XYZ file of C-alpha atoms in Angstrom:
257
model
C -34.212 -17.988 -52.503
C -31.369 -20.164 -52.358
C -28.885 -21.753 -54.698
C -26.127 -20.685 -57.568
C -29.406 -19.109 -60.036
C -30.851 -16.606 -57.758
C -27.177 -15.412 -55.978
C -27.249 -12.561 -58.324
C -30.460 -11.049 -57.072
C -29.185 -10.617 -53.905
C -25.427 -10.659 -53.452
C -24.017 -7.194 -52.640
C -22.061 -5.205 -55.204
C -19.567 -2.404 -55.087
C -19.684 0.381 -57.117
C -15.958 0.173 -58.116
C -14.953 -3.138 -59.390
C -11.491 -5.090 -59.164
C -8.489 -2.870 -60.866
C -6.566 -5.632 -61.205
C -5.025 -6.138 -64.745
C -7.296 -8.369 -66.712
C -6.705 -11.677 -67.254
C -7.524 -14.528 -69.748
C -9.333 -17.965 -68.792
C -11.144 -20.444 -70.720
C -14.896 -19.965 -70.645
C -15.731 -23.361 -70.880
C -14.166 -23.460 -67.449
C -16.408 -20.707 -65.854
C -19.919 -20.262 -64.440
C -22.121 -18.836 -66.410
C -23.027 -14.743 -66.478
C -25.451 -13.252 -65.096
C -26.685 -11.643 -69.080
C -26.379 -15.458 -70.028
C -28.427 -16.654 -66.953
C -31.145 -13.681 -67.482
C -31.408 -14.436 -71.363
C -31.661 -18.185 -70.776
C -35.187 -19.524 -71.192
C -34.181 -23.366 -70.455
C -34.422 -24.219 -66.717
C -36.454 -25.835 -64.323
C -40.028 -23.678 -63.775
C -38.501 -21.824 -60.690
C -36.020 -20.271 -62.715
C -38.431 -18.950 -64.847
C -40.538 -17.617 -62.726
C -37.244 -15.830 -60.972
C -36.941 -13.310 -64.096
C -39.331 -10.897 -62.855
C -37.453 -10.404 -59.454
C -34.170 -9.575 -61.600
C -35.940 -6.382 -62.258
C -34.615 -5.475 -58.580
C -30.818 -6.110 -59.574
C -31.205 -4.159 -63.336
C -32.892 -1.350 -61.360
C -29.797 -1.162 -58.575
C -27.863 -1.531 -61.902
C -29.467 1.710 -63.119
C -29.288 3.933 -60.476
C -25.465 2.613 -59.368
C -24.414 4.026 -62.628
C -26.581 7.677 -62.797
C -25.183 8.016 -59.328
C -21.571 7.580 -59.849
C -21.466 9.501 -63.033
C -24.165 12.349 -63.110
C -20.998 14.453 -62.075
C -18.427 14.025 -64.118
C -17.264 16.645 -66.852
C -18.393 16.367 -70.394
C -16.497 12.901 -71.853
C -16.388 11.065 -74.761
C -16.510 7.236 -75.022
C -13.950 5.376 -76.688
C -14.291 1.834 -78.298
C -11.725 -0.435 -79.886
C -10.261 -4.182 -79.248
C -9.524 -5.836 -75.980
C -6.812 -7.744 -77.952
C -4.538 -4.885 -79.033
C -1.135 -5.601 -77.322
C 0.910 -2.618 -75.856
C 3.603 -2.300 -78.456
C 0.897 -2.098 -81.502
C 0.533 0.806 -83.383
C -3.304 1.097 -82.761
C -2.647 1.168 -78.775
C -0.275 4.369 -79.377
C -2.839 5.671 -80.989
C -5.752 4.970 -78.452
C -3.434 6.696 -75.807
C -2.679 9.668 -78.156
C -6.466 9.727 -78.376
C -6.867 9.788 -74.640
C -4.251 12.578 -73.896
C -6.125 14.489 -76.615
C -9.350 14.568 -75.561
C -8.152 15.306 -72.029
C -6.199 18.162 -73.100
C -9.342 19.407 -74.604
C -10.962 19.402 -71.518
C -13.358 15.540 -71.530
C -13.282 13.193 -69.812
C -12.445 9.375 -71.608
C -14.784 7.014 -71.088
C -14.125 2.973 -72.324
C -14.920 -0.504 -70.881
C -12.023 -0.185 -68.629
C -10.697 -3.410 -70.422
C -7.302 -4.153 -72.329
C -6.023 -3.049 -75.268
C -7.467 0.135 -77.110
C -9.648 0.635 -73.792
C -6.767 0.429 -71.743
C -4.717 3.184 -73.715
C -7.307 5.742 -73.836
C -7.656 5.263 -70.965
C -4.139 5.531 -69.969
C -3.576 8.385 -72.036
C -6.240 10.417 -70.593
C -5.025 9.946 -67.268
C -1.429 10.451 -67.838
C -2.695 14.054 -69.069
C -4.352 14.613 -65.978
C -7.860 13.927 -67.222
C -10.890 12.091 -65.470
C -10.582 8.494 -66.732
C -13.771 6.392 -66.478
C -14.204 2.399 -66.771
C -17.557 0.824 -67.486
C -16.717 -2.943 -66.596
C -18.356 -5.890 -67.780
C -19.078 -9.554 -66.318
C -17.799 -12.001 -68.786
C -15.775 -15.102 -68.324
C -12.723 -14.213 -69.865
C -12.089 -10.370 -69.108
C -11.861 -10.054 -65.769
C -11.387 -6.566 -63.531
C -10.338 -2.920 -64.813
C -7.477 -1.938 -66.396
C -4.810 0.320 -63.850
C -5.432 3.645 -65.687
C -8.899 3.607 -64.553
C -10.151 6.428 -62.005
C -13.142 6.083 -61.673
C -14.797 2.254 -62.027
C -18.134 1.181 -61.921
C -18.903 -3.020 -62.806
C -21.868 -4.141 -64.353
C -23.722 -7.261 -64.856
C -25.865 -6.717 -67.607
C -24.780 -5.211 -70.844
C -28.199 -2.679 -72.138
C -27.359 -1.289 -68.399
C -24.120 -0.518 -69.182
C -24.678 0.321 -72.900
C -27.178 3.614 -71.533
C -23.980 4.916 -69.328
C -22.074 4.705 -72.699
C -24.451 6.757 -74.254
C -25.975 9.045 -71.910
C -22.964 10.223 -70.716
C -21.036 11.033 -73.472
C -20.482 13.908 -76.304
C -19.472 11.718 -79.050
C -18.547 8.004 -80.019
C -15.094 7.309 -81.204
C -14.053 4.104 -82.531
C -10.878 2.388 -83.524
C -10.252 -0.684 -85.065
C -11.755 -3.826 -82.792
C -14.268 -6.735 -83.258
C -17.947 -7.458 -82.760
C -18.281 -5.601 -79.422
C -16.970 -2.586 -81.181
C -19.385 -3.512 -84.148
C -21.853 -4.067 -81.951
C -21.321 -0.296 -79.787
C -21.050 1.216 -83.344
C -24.333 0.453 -84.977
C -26.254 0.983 -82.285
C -24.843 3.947 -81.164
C -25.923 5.087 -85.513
C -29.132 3.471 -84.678
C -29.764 5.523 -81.806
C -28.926 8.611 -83.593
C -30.382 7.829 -86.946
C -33.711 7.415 -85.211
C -33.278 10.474 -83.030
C -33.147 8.461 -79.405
C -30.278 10.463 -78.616
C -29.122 14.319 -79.147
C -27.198 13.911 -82.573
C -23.559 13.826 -81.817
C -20.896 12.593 -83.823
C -19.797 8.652 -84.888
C -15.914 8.856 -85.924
C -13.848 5.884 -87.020
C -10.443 6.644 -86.471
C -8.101 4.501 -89.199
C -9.509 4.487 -92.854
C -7.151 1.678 -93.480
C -9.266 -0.641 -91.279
C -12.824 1.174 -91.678
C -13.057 2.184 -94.889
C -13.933 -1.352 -96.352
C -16.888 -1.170 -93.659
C -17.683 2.354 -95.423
C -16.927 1.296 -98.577
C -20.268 -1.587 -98.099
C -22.683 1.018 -96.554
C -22.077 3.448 -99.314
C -22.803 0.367 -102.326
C -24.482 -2.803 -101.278
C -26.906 -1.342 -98.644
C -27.227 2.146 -100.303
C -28.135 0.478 -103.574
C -30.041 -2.217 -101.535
C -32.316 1.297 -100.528
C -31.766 -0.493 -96.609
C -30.777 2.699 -95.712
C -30.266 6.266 -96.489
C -27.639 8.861 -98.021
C -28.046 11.085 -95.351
C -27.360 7.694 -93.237
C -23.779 7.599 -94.183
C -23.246 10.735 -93.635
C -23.334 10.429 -89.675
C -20.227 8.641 -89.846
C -16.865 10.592 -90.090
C -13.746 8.560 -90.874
C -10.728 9.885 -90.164
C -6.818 8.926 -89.448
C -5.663 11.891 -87.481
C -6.513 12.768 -83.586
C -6.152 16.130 -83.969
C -8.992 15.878 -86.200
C -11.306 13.569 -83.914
C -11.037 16.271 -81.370
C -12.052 19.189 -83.978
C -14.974 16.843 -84.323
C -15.942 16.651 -81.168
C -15.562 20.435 -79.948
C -17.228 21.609 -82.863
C -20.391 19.912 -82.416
C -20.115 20.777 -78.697
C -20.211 24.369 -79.174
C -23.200 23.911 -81.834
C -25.161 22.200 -79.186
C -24.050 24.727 -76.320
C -25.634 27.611 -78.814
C -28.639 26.142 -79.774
């Protein structure tokens, strides 16, 4: 198979991606992704019929990403804007995060982007912790952030979305935009419906999540959409101190069961 829509079956891909700093480009400038290419049903009949042969690249996808991390120490995943410049108060934050959890003894694990990824990521490897990046293909974020140690790239985002989750203690979030939306309700989904071992969801800044709170615990509560006990798996709170407590606490419960 030949041509631009089948490359990505077959072209060769290392397991650490470009560390470059990322840079911005216009999309409308730039092939398309591979996601976009996969989830595209328009095409001339050979394209269809190319899906099923994809399942070769998601599969190296899968085991690329069990094999680079089965070994690293317990982490936790951190989420939060690729916008957030440097001298914002959120990205002091995301690095206090990172030096925090490192201290503690995980490892940090973000999308090895800009922004809040980039500081908790920087922050955990300033303290001498393992620092992880999970990159992404898309047309305007391109290669990992420098404070990444270890880097793996991926082309498809529910390949990438497992590492997230099956390698991690706990979810933290802080304050970032529909990727970050997206991360957080399914990671909720995927412990509401018992997918995963429960561990905990914590939004750190009330100032920016508590609106988001604020809506679960009215209009879809009082909708009956979804559950007290629903809201409850979230824990918002504005100090990383407290994040960590968190996190170790429901360690050790699962470590005693």
């Amino acid at each position: 198979m030949t041509g631009s829509h089948f490359d990505d079956l077959t072209t060769p891909r290392p397991t650490t991606i470009d560390k470059r700093p990322a840079e911005h480009k216009d999309p409308a400038r730039l092939s398309s992704t591979t996601d976009q290419r996969l989830l595209d049903s328009r095409g001339p009949a050979d394209w269809v019929h190319s899906d099923a042969w994809r399942v070769q690249r998601i599969q190296a996808e899968f085991v690329e990403g069990f094999s680079v991390l089965a070994e690293i120490p317990r982490a936790v995943t951190v989420f939060g804007s690729a916008r957030t410049a440097p001298d914002h108060p959120d990205y002091a934050t995301g690095m206090a995060l990172g030096a925090a959890l490192a201290r503690a003894g995980y490892a940090v694990i973000t999308g090895g982007g800009p922004g809040i990824m980039e500081a908790a990521n920087r922050g955990c490897s300033e303290a001498g912790g393992m620092s992880v990046g999970l990159g992404i293909e898309l047309p305007f974020e391109q290669g990992l952030n420098p404070w990444v140690d270890l880097g793996v790239g991926f082309r498809y985002f529910f390949a990438r979305k497992t590492m997230f989750v099956k390698y991690a203690q706990a979810f933290v979030c802080l304050p970032g935009g529909f990727g970050t939306l997206d991360e957080l309700f399914e990671a909720l989904v995927l412990v509401q419906t018992g997918k995963v071992t429960r561990f905990p969801v914590v939004l750190l800044g009330s100032a920016y999540w508590g609106g988001l709170v604020e809506w679960l615990k009215t209009s879809a509560l009082e909708h009956g959409v979804i559950s007290p006990k629903d809201v409850d798996l979230i824990h918002v709170v504005d100090d990383v101190e407290e994040v960590v407590a968190i996190v170790e606490q429901r360690f050790h419960e699962l470590v005693e069961k």
